[in-house]
Amino acid sequence: MARSNDEVAALLQEYADLLAITGGDRFKARAYEKAVRAVAGYHGDIAGLDIKQLRAIPGVGKSIADKIGEYFEHGSVQAIEEVRARIPAGVRQLMAIPTLGPKKAAQLHHDLGISSIEELVDAIHHERLRDVKGFGPKTEQNILHGVELMQQAGDRVLINVAMDLAEEIVTGLAAVTGCSRCTYAGSLRRFRETIGDIDILAAAENPGPVMKAFRDLDLVGEVIAGGEKKTSIRTTKGLQVDLRVVPPQAWGAALQYFTGSKGHNIRTREMAVHAGLKLSEYGIFDVETGDLIVSETEEEVYRRLGLPWIPPTLREDRGEIEAAQRDELPELVTERDIRGDLHTHTDLTDGVSSLEDMVATAAARGYAYYAVTDHAPNLVMQRMSDDKMLAQREQVRELAARYPKLTLLHGTELNIDADGEVDWGPDFLAGFDLCVASVHSSFTQPREQMTRRLVRACENPYVNIIGHPTARLIGRRPPVDADLDELFRACARTGTALEINSFPDRLDLRDEHILWAKQHGVKFAINSDSHSTTHLAAIRYGVGTAQRGWLTKDDVINTWPLSRLKKFLRKGRA
């Protein structure tokens, strides 16, 4: 099963939100929010820890550790249940709306008696919110967009949640006697940012043992449908997983078919028809004779259609067929190409792992270079100061001597304020090896103002990378409203890279924006934005997103040799 960390983190986050609603101690709420990051970023499964071990996790004190222990023992926490009971269920539902938040949800319930999403939407349409302090037409528009985001998300989950589950299932089924091959397919193999259900494909002459092993997995909540070729289950967490078992000789055709996308498959089937062939999940057949031509590997299937093998991340019917016909498919960037991570945090600000642990983990990953980029002082809640930053710089230099194969870069993540200014002036910024600059506030500025704000940051000679450029949080916060063409032109003109933030709830820039920005000649940085040693591995999701954006390693600055990277980071400065 997947680790319990995320489940506990969600519970602690809910408690922090409930404290905010009920007017509880804001410092207490902040302590729980810090514990959320600590638990989610912990390297092991906290379900196996006792109270003493829980308290040893940075950011988890005695009271929080006791609540976690109570949850594992009883399945609930009395203190949290008591606060829940004081707040109508509908208000807790309102809290989940992106752009609304717990305090405004409580205000709407107190002032207007709103206790459901339906009542909220109706109140907006009848302009009742405009009598409430702090609410106006712009706020109404943002709330409606937040409701739309929730409805679009539906039962979909972030890619990392689906990936963890899929890899667990594949590992279990691959060990079954008679199972010759097993992998995940569908939108997960294409690295879509959210996943509706998981497709697992296995190859076996006798599907019975594989199907039985699948139904007997501990994670199975219910069997939706069972058969010789396909079984569908719903996990205890509510996610649907479909298993298909095919004969080994049909593996390639089945993998191509069940990977999709629908648009891509329609194109390949049309190509088969025009060649007098039939393409199905069992292979390519001659229409006249019914004879099987090829089926064992994807490469054979594509080759018989007159195409080279097309990487799954490109299979979205966005020009990949035409590019393949012209022999112009890009050689996509891979995780092996990444030489270093250029956006990470430590426990000096909002990370939960120490500088030493983060560097050690980066070295273990085989990176050639690694940047620590803790937050700058304008993000006040992080309590950064000049002295703290300079002290960290000395620590970085001391650590560098212990890792001769790893070049350590001292950087920072600057806050782009409402006018496009950043935290420090030129003299202080000149001391950093690189600077990431990101929007962390004032997300609802008008389009023209937001665009100018981002462009000004690009024009700063010390800003090397625009972090999570649209500031979206998938399913929770919409992207900022900016003229992306103008931003992309500014990045290309000033030599500023755009980040592909690998954190699964960001994946920002997203694939369509990457395709768009590449046309302007923009360069990119695939970063993890790690706040824990466990987060560094999330770079795989940024790479998958970059592949969906058709990027090669030449497009990505942190695949470059250090000498070329350093030249880029100088950004034309004297």
Coordinates of C-alpha atoms in Angstrom, one line a residue:
M1 CA 0.0 0.0 0.0
A2 CA 1.0 3.6 -0.4
R3 CA 2.5 5.3 2.6
S4 CA 0.3 6.8 5.3
N5 CA 2.2 10.0 5.3
D6 CA -0.1 11.8 2.8
E7 CA -3.2 10.7 4.6
V8 CA -1.9 12.1 7.9
A9 CA -0.7 15.2 6.2
A10 CA -4.2 15.8 4.8
L11 CA -5.7 15.3 8.3
L12 CA -3.3 17.8 9.9
Q13 CA -4.0 20.3 7.1
E14 CA -7.7 20.0 7.7
Y15 CA -7.1 20.7 11.4
A16 CA -5.1 23.8 10.6
D17 CA -7.9 25.0 8.3
L18 CA -10.5 24.3 11.0
L19 CA -8.5 26.3 13.5
A20 CA -8.4 29.2 11.1
I21 CA -12.2 29.0 10.7
T22 CA -13.0 28.9 14.4
G23 CA -10.7 31.7 15.2
G24 CA -8.1 29.5 16.9
D25 CA -4.5 30.5 17.7
R26 CA -2.9 31.4 14.3
F27 CA 0.5 30.3 15.6
K28 CA -1.0 26.9 16.5
A29 CA -2.5 26.7 13.0
R30 CA 0.9 27.6 11.5
A31 CA 2.6 24.9 13.6
Y32 CA 0.2 22.3 12.1
E33 CA 0.9 23.6 8.6
K34 CA 4.6 23.1 9.2
A35 CA 3.9 19.6 10.5
V36 CA 2.0 18.9 7.3
R37 CA 5.2 19.5 5.3
A38 CA 7.3 17.6 7.7
V39 CA 5.0 14.5 7.6
A40 CA 4.5 14.6 3.8
G41 CA 8.3 15.0 3.3
Y42 CA 9.4 12.3 5.7
H43 CA 11.5 9.7 4.0
G44 CA 9.8 6.6 5.6
D45 CA 6.3 5.4 6.4
I46 CA 5.3 7.1 9.6
A47 CA 2.8 4.3 10.3
G48 CA 5.6 2.3 11.7
L49 CA 6.9 5.0 14.1
D50 CA 6.2 5.2 17.8
I51 CA 5.4 8.5 19.6
K52 CA 9.1 9.1 20.4
Q53 CA 10.1 8.6 16.8
L54 CA 7.3 10.8 15.6
R55 CA 8.5 13.6 17.9
A56 CA 12.0 13.2 16.4
I57 CA 10.7 14.4 13.0
P58 CA 11.5 18.1 12.7
G59 CA 8.3 20.1 12.9
V60 CA 6.4 17.5 14.8
G61 CA 6.0 18.3 18.5
K62 CA 4.5 16.3 21.4
S63 CA 0.9 17.4 20.8
I64 CA 1.0 16.7 17.1
A65 CA 2.8 13.4 17.6
D66 CA 0.2 12.3 20.1
K67 CA -2.6 13.1 17.7
I68 CA -0.9 11.1 14.9
G69 CA -0.5 8.2 17.3
E70 CA -4.2 8.5 18.3
Y71 CA -5.2 8.4 14.6
F72 CA -3.2 5.2 13.9
E73 CA -4.6 3.6 17.0
H74 CA -8.3 4.6 16.8
G75 CA -8.8 5.8 13.2
S76 CA -9.8 9.3 14.4
V77 CA -8.6 12.2 16.6
Q78 CA -10.9 13.4 19.2
A79 CA -9.7 17.0 19.1
I80 CA -10.2 17.2 15.4
E81 CA -13.7 15.5 15.6
E82 CA -14.7 18.1 18.2
V83 CA -13.7 21.0 15.9
R84 CA -15.4 19.3 13.0
A85 CA -18.7 19.0 15.0
R86 CA -18.7 22.8 15.5
I87 CA -18.7 23.5 11.8
P88 CA -21.4 22.5 9.4
A89 CA -20.3 19.8 6.8
G90 CA -21.3 22.2 4.0
V91 CA -18.9 24.8 5.3
R92 CA -16.1 22.3 5.3
Q93 CA -17.1 21.5 1.7
L94 CA -16.8 25.2 0.9
M95 CA -13.3 25.3 2.3
A96 CA -12.2 23.0 -0.5
I97 CA -13.1 25.5 -3.2
P98 CA -9.9 26.9 -4.8
T99 CA -9.7 30.7 -4.3
L100 CA -12.2 30.7 -1.4
G101 CA -10.3 29.4 1.7
P102 CA -11.4 28.6 5.2
K103 CA -11.9 32.2 6.6
K104 CA -14.1 33.4 3.7
A105 CA -16.1 30.1 3.9
A106 CA -16.8 30.8 7.5
Q107 CA -17.7 34.4 6.8
L108 CA -20.2 33.4 4.1
H109 CA -21.8 30.9 6.5
H110 CA -22.0 33.5 9.3
D111 CA -23.3 36.4 7.3
L112 CA -25.5 34.7 4.7
G113 CA -26.1 31.2 6.1
I114 CA -24.5 29.5 3.1
S115 CA -23.6 25.9 3.8
S116 CA -23.2 24.2 0.4
I117 CA -21.6 24.8 -3.0
E118 CA -25.0 24.9 -4.6
E119 CA -26.2 27.7 -2.2
L120 CA -23.0 29.6 -2.9
V121 CA -23.3 29.5 -6.7
D122 CA -27.0 30.5 -6.4
A123 CA -26.0 33.4 -4.1
I124 CA -23.4 34.6 -6.6
H125 CA -25.9 34.5 -9.5
H126 CA -28.3 36.6 -7.4
E127 CA -25.5 39.0 -6.4
R128 CA -26.0 38.4 -2.7
L129 CA -22.3 38.3 -1.9
R130 CA -21.8 41.9 -2.8
D131 CA -23.4 42.9 0.5
V132 CA -20.6 41.0 2.4
K133 CA -17.5 42.9 3.2
G134 CA -14.5 41.8 1.1
F135 CA -16.6 40.3 -1.7
G136 CA -17.2 41.9 -5.1
P137 CA -17.6 41.1 -8.8
K138 CA -14.0 40.0 -9.1
T139 CA -14.2 37.8 -6.0
E140 CA -17.4 36.2 -7.4
Q141 CA -15.7 35.5 -10.7
N142 CA -12.8 33.8 -8.9
I143 CA -15.1 31.7 -6.7
L144 CA -17.0 30.5 -9.8
H145 CA -13.7 29.6 -11.4
G146 CA -12.7 27.7 -8.3
V147 CA -16.0 25.7 -8.3
E148 CA -15.3 24.9 -12.0
L149 CA -11.8 23.6 -11.1
M150 CA -13.3 21.3 -8.5
Q151 CA -15.9 20.0 -11.0
Q152 CA -13.2 19.4 -13.6
A153 CA -11.0 17.5 -11.1
G154 CA -13.9 15.2 -10.1
D155 CA -12.4 11.9 -9.0
R156 CA -9.1 12.5 -10.7
V157 CA -5.9 12.3 -8.7
L158 CA -2.5 13.8 -9.1
I159 CA 0.0 11.8 -11.2
N160 CA 2.2 10.9 -8.2
V161 CA -0.7 9.3 -6.3
A162 CA -1.6 7.2 -9.4
M163 CA 2.1 6.4 -10.1
D164 CA 2.8 5.1 -6.6
L165 CA -0.3 2.9 -6.7
A166 CA 0.4 1.6 -10.2
E167 CA 4.0 0.8 -9.5
E168 CA 2.9 -1.1 -6.4
I169 CA 0.4 -3.1 -8.4
V170 CA 2.8 -3.8 -11.2
T171 CA 5.5 -5.1 -8.8
G172 CA 3.0 -7.4 -7.2
L173 CA 1.6 -8.8 -10.4
A174 CA 5.0 -9.2 -12.1
A175 CA 6.0 -11.7 -9.4
V176 CA 3.0 -14.0 -10.2
T177 CA 4.0 -17.3 -11.8
G178 CA 3.2 -17.2 -15.5
C179 CA 3.1 -13.4 -15.9
S180 CA 5.8 -12.7 -18.5
R181 CA 5.3 -8.9 -18.6
C182 CA 3.4 -6.2 -16.7
T183 CA 3.3 -2.4 -16.8
Y184 CA 0.9 0.5 -16.5
A185 CA -0.6 2.1 -19.7
G186 CA -3.2 4.7 -20.4
S187 CA -2.8 8.4 -19.4
L188 CA -0.4 7.5 -16.7
R189 CA 2.1 6.2 -19.2
R190 CA 1.6 9.4 -21.2
F191 CA 2.4 11.4 -18.0
R192 CA -0.9 13.3 -17.9
E193 CA -0.9 15.6 -14.9
T194 CA -4.0 14.1 -13.4
I195 CA -5.3 10.5 -13.8
G196 CA -9.0 9.4 -13.8
D197 CA -8.3 5.7 -13.5
I198 CA -5.3 3.4 -13.8
D199 CA -4.8 1.0 -16.7
I200 CA -2.6 -2.1 -16.0
L201 CA -1.5 -4.4 -18.7
A202 CA -0.1 -7.9 -18.2
A203 CA 0.9 -10.7 -20.5
A204 CA 0.3 -14.4 -19.6
E205 CA -0.7 -17.5 -21.4
N206 CA -3.1 -18.3 -18.6
P207 CA -4.7 -15.1 -17.2
G208 CA -6.4 -16.8 -14.3
P209 CA -3.5 -16.6 -11.7
V210 CA -2.8 -13.0 -12.6
M211 CA -6.5 -12.0 -12.3
K212 CA -6.8 -13.8 -8.9
A213 CA -3.6 -12.1 -7.6
F214 CA -5.1 -8.7 -8.6
R215 CA -8.4 -9.3 -6.9
D216 CA -6.6 -10.5 -3.7
L217 CA -4.4 -7.4 -3.3
D218 CA -4.8 -5.7 0.1
L219 CA -5.7 -2.4 -1.6
V220 CA -8.8 -3.8 -3.2
G221 CA -12.0 -2.2 -1.8
E222 CA -14.4 -3.8 -4.2
V223 CA -14.4 -5.8 -7.4
I224 CA -16.4 -3.8 -9.9
A225 CA -16.3 -6.4 -12.7
G226 CA -14.4 -9.6 -13.3
G227 CA -13.6 -11.6 -16.4
E228 CA -11.0 -13.7 -18.1
K229 CA -9.5 -10.8 -20.1
K230 CA -10.4 -7.8 -17.9
T231 CA -11.0 -7.1 -14.2
S232 CA -11.9 -3.7 -12.7
I233 CA -11.5 -2.9 -9.0
R234 CA -12.0 0.1 -6.8
T235 CA -9.3 0.6 -4.3
T236 CA -9.9 1.3 -0.6
K237 CA -9.1 5.0 -1.5
G238 CA -11.8 5.0 -4.2
L239 CA -9.6 4.9 -7.3
Q240 CA -10.6 2.6 -10.2
V241 CA -7.9 0.3 -11.6
D242 CA -8.5 -1.8 -14.7
L243 CA -6.3 -4.9 -15.4
R244 CA -6.2 -6.5 -18.9
V245 CA -4.3 -9.7 -19.5
V246 CA -3.3 -10.5 -23.1
P247 CA -1.3 -13.4 -24.7
P248 CA 2.4 -12.6 -24.7
Q249 CA 2.5 -12.6 -28.5
A250 CA 0.0 -9.7 -28.5
W251 CA 1.9 -7.5 -26.0
G252 CA 3.1 -4.8 -28.4
A253 CA -0.2 -4.2 -30.0
A254 CA -2.0 -4.2 -26.7
L255 CA 0.4 -1.8 -25.1
Q256 CA 0.1 0.6 -28.1
Y257 CA -3.7 0.4 -28.0
F258 CA -4.2 0.8 -24.3
T259 CA -1.7 3.6 -23.9
G260 CA -3.7 5.9 -26.2
S261 CA -4.5 8.7 -26.5
K262 CA -7.9 8.3 -28.2
G263 CA -6.9 10.8 -30.9
H264 CA -3.5 9.2 -31.5
N265 CA -5.2 5.8 -31.8
I266 CA -7.7 7.0 -34.3
R267 CA -4.9 8.3 -36.5
T268 CA -3.0 5.0 -36.4
R269 CA -6.1 3.0 -37.1
E270 CA -6.8 5.3 -40.1
M271 CA -3.3 4.7 -41.4
A272 CA -3.8 0.9 -41.1
V273 CA -7.1 1.1 -43.0
H274 CA -5.5 3.0 -45.9
A275 CA -2.9 0.3 -46.1
G276 CA -5.4 -2.5 -46.3
L277 CA -4.8 -3.5 -42.7
K278 CA -6.7 -3.7 -39.4
L279 CA -5.1 -2.5 -36.2
S280 CA -6.5 -3.7 -32.9
E281 CA -5.2 -4.5 -29.4
Y282 CA -4.3 -8.0 -30.7
G283 CA -2.1 -6.9 -33.6
I284 CA -2.0 -5.7 -37.2
F285 CA -3.9 -8.0 -39.5
D286 CA -4.3 -8.3 -43.3
V287 CA -7.9 -7.3 -44.0
E288 CA -8.3 -9.7 -47.0
T289 CA -6.8 -12.8 -45.4
G290 CA -7.2 -12.1 -41.7
D291 CA -3.6 -13.1 -41.2
L292 CA -1.7 -11.6 -38.3
I293 CA 1.2 -9.6 -39.5
V294 CA 2.8 -8.1 -36.3
S295 CA 1.9 -7.7 -32.7
E296 CA 4.7 -8.6 -30.3
T297 CA 6.4 -5.2 -29.9
E298 CA 5.3 -1.6 -30.2
E299 CA 8.3 -0.9 -32.5
E300 CA 7.0 -3.6 -34.9
V301 CA 3.5 -2.1 -34.9
Y302 CA 4.7 1.4 -35.7
R303 CA 7.2 0.1 -38.3
R304 CA 4.4 -1.7 -40.2
L305 CA 2.5 1.6 -40.3
G306 CA 5.6 3.2 -41.8
L307 CA 6.5 5.1 -38.6
P308 CA 9.3 5.1 -36.1
W309 CA 8.4 4.2 -32.5
I310 CA 6.6 7.3 -31.0
P311 CA 7.3 8.0 -27.3
P312 CA 4.1 7.6 -25.2
T313 CA 4.4 11.2 -23.9
L314 CA 4.0 12.5 -27.5
R315 CA 0.9 10.4 -28.3
E316 CA -1.7 13.2 -28.1
D317 CA -2.4 13.8 -31.8
R318 CA -0.6 17.1 -31.6
G319 CA 1.5 16.6 -34.7
E320 CA 3.5 13.6 -33.6
I321 CA 2.2 11.5 -36.6
E322 CA 3.3 14.1 -39.1
A323 CA 6.7 14.6 -37.4
A324 CA 7.2 10.8 -37.4
Q325 CA 6.4 10.6 -41.1
R326 CA 9.0 13.4 -41.8
D327 CA 11.5 11.6 -39.5
E328 CA 11.5 14.8 -37.3
L329 CA 10.5 13.4 -33.9
P330 CA 12.6 15.2 -31.2
E331 CA 15.1 13.2 -29.1
L332 CA 13.3 13.9 -25.9
V333 CA 15.0 15.0 -22.7
T334 CA 15.2 12.1 -20.2
E335 CA 15.7 11.9 -16.4
R336 CA 19.2 10.6 -17.1
D337 CA 20.0 13.9 -18.9
I338 CA 19.4 16.0 -15.7
R339 CA 22.8 17.0 -14.3
G340 CA 21.4 19.0 -11.4
D341 CA 18.5 20.6 -9.5
L342 CA 18.3 24.4 -9.5
H343 CA 15.4 25.0 -7.1
T344 CA 15.3 23.4 -3.7
H345 CA 14.7 24.4 -0.1
T346 CA 16.0 23.5 3.4
D347 CA 14.7 23.8 7.0
L348 CA 16.2 27.3 7.0
T349 CA 12.9 28.4 5.5
D350 CA 9.9 26.1 4.7
G351 CA 11.8 22.9 4.0
V352 CA 11.8 20.0 6.5
S353 CA 15.3 18.6 5.7
S354 CA 18.6 20.1 6.6
L355 CA 21.1 21.5 4.2
E356 CA 23.4 18.6 4.9
D357 CA 20.8 16.0 4.2
M358 CA 19.6 17.7 1.0
V359 CA 23.1 17.9 -0.3
A360 CA 23.9 14.3 0.6
T361 CA 20.7 13.1 -1.3
A362 CA 21.6 15.2 -4.3
A363 CA 25.1 13.6 -4.3
A364 CA 23.6 10.1 -4.0
R365 CA 21.5 10.9 -7.1
G366 CA 24.7 11.4 -9.1
Y367 CA 24.2 15.1 -9.8
A368 CA 27.1 17.1 -11.1
Y369 CA 25.7 20.3 -9.6
Y370 CA 23.0 21.3 -7.1
A371 CA 21.5 24.6 -6.0
V372 CA 20.0 25.4 -2.6
T373 CA 17.5 28.3 -3.1
D374 CA 15.8 29.1 0.1
H375 CA 13.2 31.9 0.3
A376 CA 14.2 35.6 0.5
P377 CA 12.9 38.0 3.2
N378 CA 9.9 39.5 1.4
L379 CA 8.0 36.3 2.0
V380 CA 7.8 37.4 5.6
M381 CA 6.5 34.1 7.1
Q382 CA 9.8 32.4 6.2
R383 CA 11.7 34.8 8.5
M384 CA 14.7 35.1 6.3
S385 CA 17.4 37.8 6.9
D386 CA 20.6 38.9 5.3
D387 CA 22.6 37.4 8.1
K388 CA 20.9 34.0 7.8
M389 CA 21.4 33.9 4.1
L390 CA 25.1 34.8 4.4
A391 CA 25.6 32.2 7.1
Q392 CA 24.0 29.6 4.8
R393 CA 26.4 30.6 2.1
E394 CA 29.3 29.8 4.4
Q395 CA 27.8 26.4 5.1
V396 CA 27.5 25.7 1.4
R397 CA 31.1 26.5 1.0
E398 CA 32.1 24.2 3.8
L399 CA 30.0 21.3 2.5
A400 CA 31.5 21.7 -1.0
A401 CA 34.8 20.5 0.3
R402 CA 33.1 17.2 1.4
Y403 CA 31.6 16.6 -2.1
P404 CA 34.3 17.1 -4.7
K405 CA 32.2 15.5 -7.5
L406 CA 29.2 17.8 -6.7
T407 CA 29.4 21.5 -7.5
L408 CA 27.2 23.3 -4.9
L409 CA 25.5 26.6 -6.0
H410 CA 24.2 29.0 -3.5
G411 CA 21.0 30.6 -4.7
T412 CA 17.7 32.0 -3.5
E413 CA 14.0 32.0 -4.5
L414 CA 13.0 35.6 -4.7
N415 CA 9.5 36.9 -4.3
I416 CA 8.2 38.9 -7.3
D417 CA 6.1 41.6 -5.6
A418 CA 3.0 43.3 -7.0
D419 CA 5.1 45.7 -9.0
G420 CA 7.7 43.2 -10.3
E421 CA 10.4 44.1 -7.8
V422 CA 12.4 41.5 -5.9
D423 CA 13.7 41.2 -2.4
W424 CA 17.2 42.5 -2.6
G425 CA 19.1 45.1 -4.6
P426 CA 21.9 44.5 -7.1
D427 CA 24.8 44.5 -4.6
F428 CA 23.3 41.7 -2.5
L429 CA 22.0 39.7 -5.5
A430 CA 25.4 39.7 -7.1
G431 CA 26.6 37.4 -4.3
F432 CA 24.3 34.5 -5.4
D433 CA 25.2 31.9 -8.0
L434 CA 21.7 32.0 -9.3
C435 CA 18.3 33.5 -8.5
V436 CA 14.9 31.9 -9.1
A437 CA 12.0 34.5 -8.9
S438 CA 8.4 33.5 -8.3
V439 CA 5.0 35.0 -7.7
H440 CA 3.7 34.1 -4.2
S441 CA 1.0 36.6 -3.6
S442 CA -1.5 39.0 -5.4
F443 CA -2.5 36.2 -7.7
T444 CA -5.6 38.0 -9.0
Q445 CA -4.0 41.1 -10.5
P446 CA -5.5 42.3 -13.8
R447 CA -3.9 40.8 -16.9
E448 CA -1.9 43.8 -17.9
Q449 CA -0.5 44.4 -14.4
M450 CA 0.4 40.7 -13.9
T451 CA 2.1 40.6 -17.3
R452 CA 4.2 43.7 -16.6
R453 CA 5.1 42.3 -13.2
L454 CA 6.5 39.1 -14.7
V455 CA 8.3 40.9 -17.5
R456 CA 10.0 43.3 -15.0
A457 CA 11.3 40.3 -13.2
C458 CA 12.7 38.9 -16.4
E459 CA 14.4 42.2 -17.1
N460 CA 16.2 42.1 -13.7
P461 CA 19.8 41.1 -14.7
Y462 CA 20.1 38.9 -11.6
V463 CA 16.9 36.8 -12.2
N464 CA 17.9 33.6 -14.0
I465 CA 14.7 31.5 -13.7
I466 CA 11.0 32.4 -13.4
G467 CA 9.8 29.8 -10.9
H468 CA 6.4 28.1 -11.3
P469 CA 5.5 30.8 -13.9
T470 CA 1.7 30.7 -13.8
A471 CA 1.6 30.0 -10.0
R472 CA -1.2 27.4 -10.4
L473 CA -1.9 24.6 -8.0
I474 CA -3.7 21.8 -9.8
G475 CA -7.3 21.6 -8.7
R476 CA -6.8 24.3 -6.0
R477 CA -5.6 27.5 -7.6
P478 CA -6.0 28.7 -11.2
P479 CA -3.1 30.1 -13.1
V480 CA -2.5 33.8 -13.0
D481 CA -4.0 35.9 -15.8
A482 CA -1.0 37.0 -17.9
D483 CA -0.2 37.6 -21.5
L484 CA 2.0 34.5 -22.0
D485 CA 3.2 35.6 -25.4
E486 CA 4.6 38.7 -23.8
L487 CA 6.2 36.7 -21.0
F488 CA 7.8 34.2 -23.4
R489 CA 9.2 37.0 -25.6
A490 CA 10.7 38.7 -22.6
C491 CA 12.3 35.4 -21.4
A492 CA 13.8 34.8 -24.9
R493 CA 15.0 38.4 -25.1
T494 CA 16.6 38.6 -21.6
G495 CA 18.0 35.1 -21.4
T496 CA 15.7 34.1 -18.5
A497 CA 14.7 30.5 -18.2
L498 CA 11.2 29.3 -17.4
E499 CA 10.8 26.7 -14.8
I500 CA 9.1 23.4 -15.3
N501 CA 8.2 22.8 -11.6
S502 CA 8.1 19.1 -10.9
F503 CA 6.0 19.2 -7.8
P504 CA 3.0 17.1 -8.7
D505 CA 0.5 19.7 -7.7
R506 CA 2.2 22.3 -9.8
L507 CA 3.7 20.9 -13.0
D508 CA 4.1 24.5 -14.0
L509 CA 4.7 25.3 -16.8
R510 CA 2.3 22.8 -18.2
D511 CA 2.8 20.9 -21.5
E512 CA 0.8 23.2 -23.8
H513 CA 2.6 26.3 -22.4
I514 CA 6.0 24.6 -22.9
L515 CA 5.1 23.9 -26.6
W516 CA 4.1 27.5 -26.9
A517 CA 7.2 29.0 -25.2
K518 CA 9.6 26.8 -27.2
Q519 CA 8.4 28.5 -30.3
H520 CA 9.7 31.8 -28.9
G521 CA 13.1 30.3 -28.3
V522 CA 12.8 30.1 -24.5
K523 CA 15.1 27.9 -22.4
F524 CA 13.8 25.9 -19.5
A525 CA 14.9 24.5 -16.1
I526 CA 13.3 21.3 -14.8
N527 CA 13.4 21.6 -11.1
S528 CA 12.0 19.7 -8.1
D529 CA 11.2 22.7 -5.8
S530 CA 12.1 20.1 -3.1
H531 CA 11.2 20.9 0.5
S532 CA 12.5 17.5 1.7
T533 CA 15.0 14.8 0.6
T534 CA 12.1 12.7 -0.6
H535 CA 10.9 15.4 -3.0
L536 CA 14.1 15.3 -5.2
A537 CA 12.8 12.2 -6.9
A538 CA 9.8 14.1 -8.1
I539 CA 12.0 15.5 -10.9
R540 CA 10.6 12.5 -13.0
Y541 CA 7.2 14.3 -13.3
G542 CA 8.8 17.5 -14.5
V543 CA 10.8 15.5 -17.1
G544 CA 7.6 13.7 -18.2
T545 CA 5.9 17.1 -18.6
A546 CA 8.9 18.5 -20.5
Q547 CA 8.6 15.5 -22.8
R548 CA 4.9 16.2 -23.4
G549 CA 6.1 19.7 -24.4
W550 CA 8.5 18.1 -27.0
L551 CA 11.7 19.3 -25.3
T552 CA 15.2 18.0 -26.0
K553 CA 18.1 18.2 -23.6
D554 CA 19.4 21.3 -25.4
D555 CA 16.2 23.1 -24.4
V556 CA 16.8 22.5 -20.7
I557 CA 19.6 24.4 -18.9
N558 CA 20.2 21.9 -16.1
T559 CA 21.1 19.2 -18.6
W560 CA 24.1 21.3 -19.8
P561 CA 27.7 21.0 -18.6
L562 CA 28.5 23.3 -15.7
S563 CA 30.6 25.6 -17.9
R564 CA 27.7 26.2 -20.3
L565 CA 25.3 26.6 -17.4
K566 CA 27.4 29.2 -15.6
K567 CA 27.7 31.2 -18.8
F568 CA 23.9 31.2 -19.1
L569 CA 23.5 32.2 -15.4
R570 CA 25.7 35.3 -15.9
K571 CA 22.9 36.6 -18.1
G572 CA 25.1 39.1 -19.9
R573 CA 26.2 40.8 -16.6
A574 CA 29.6 42.3 -16.5

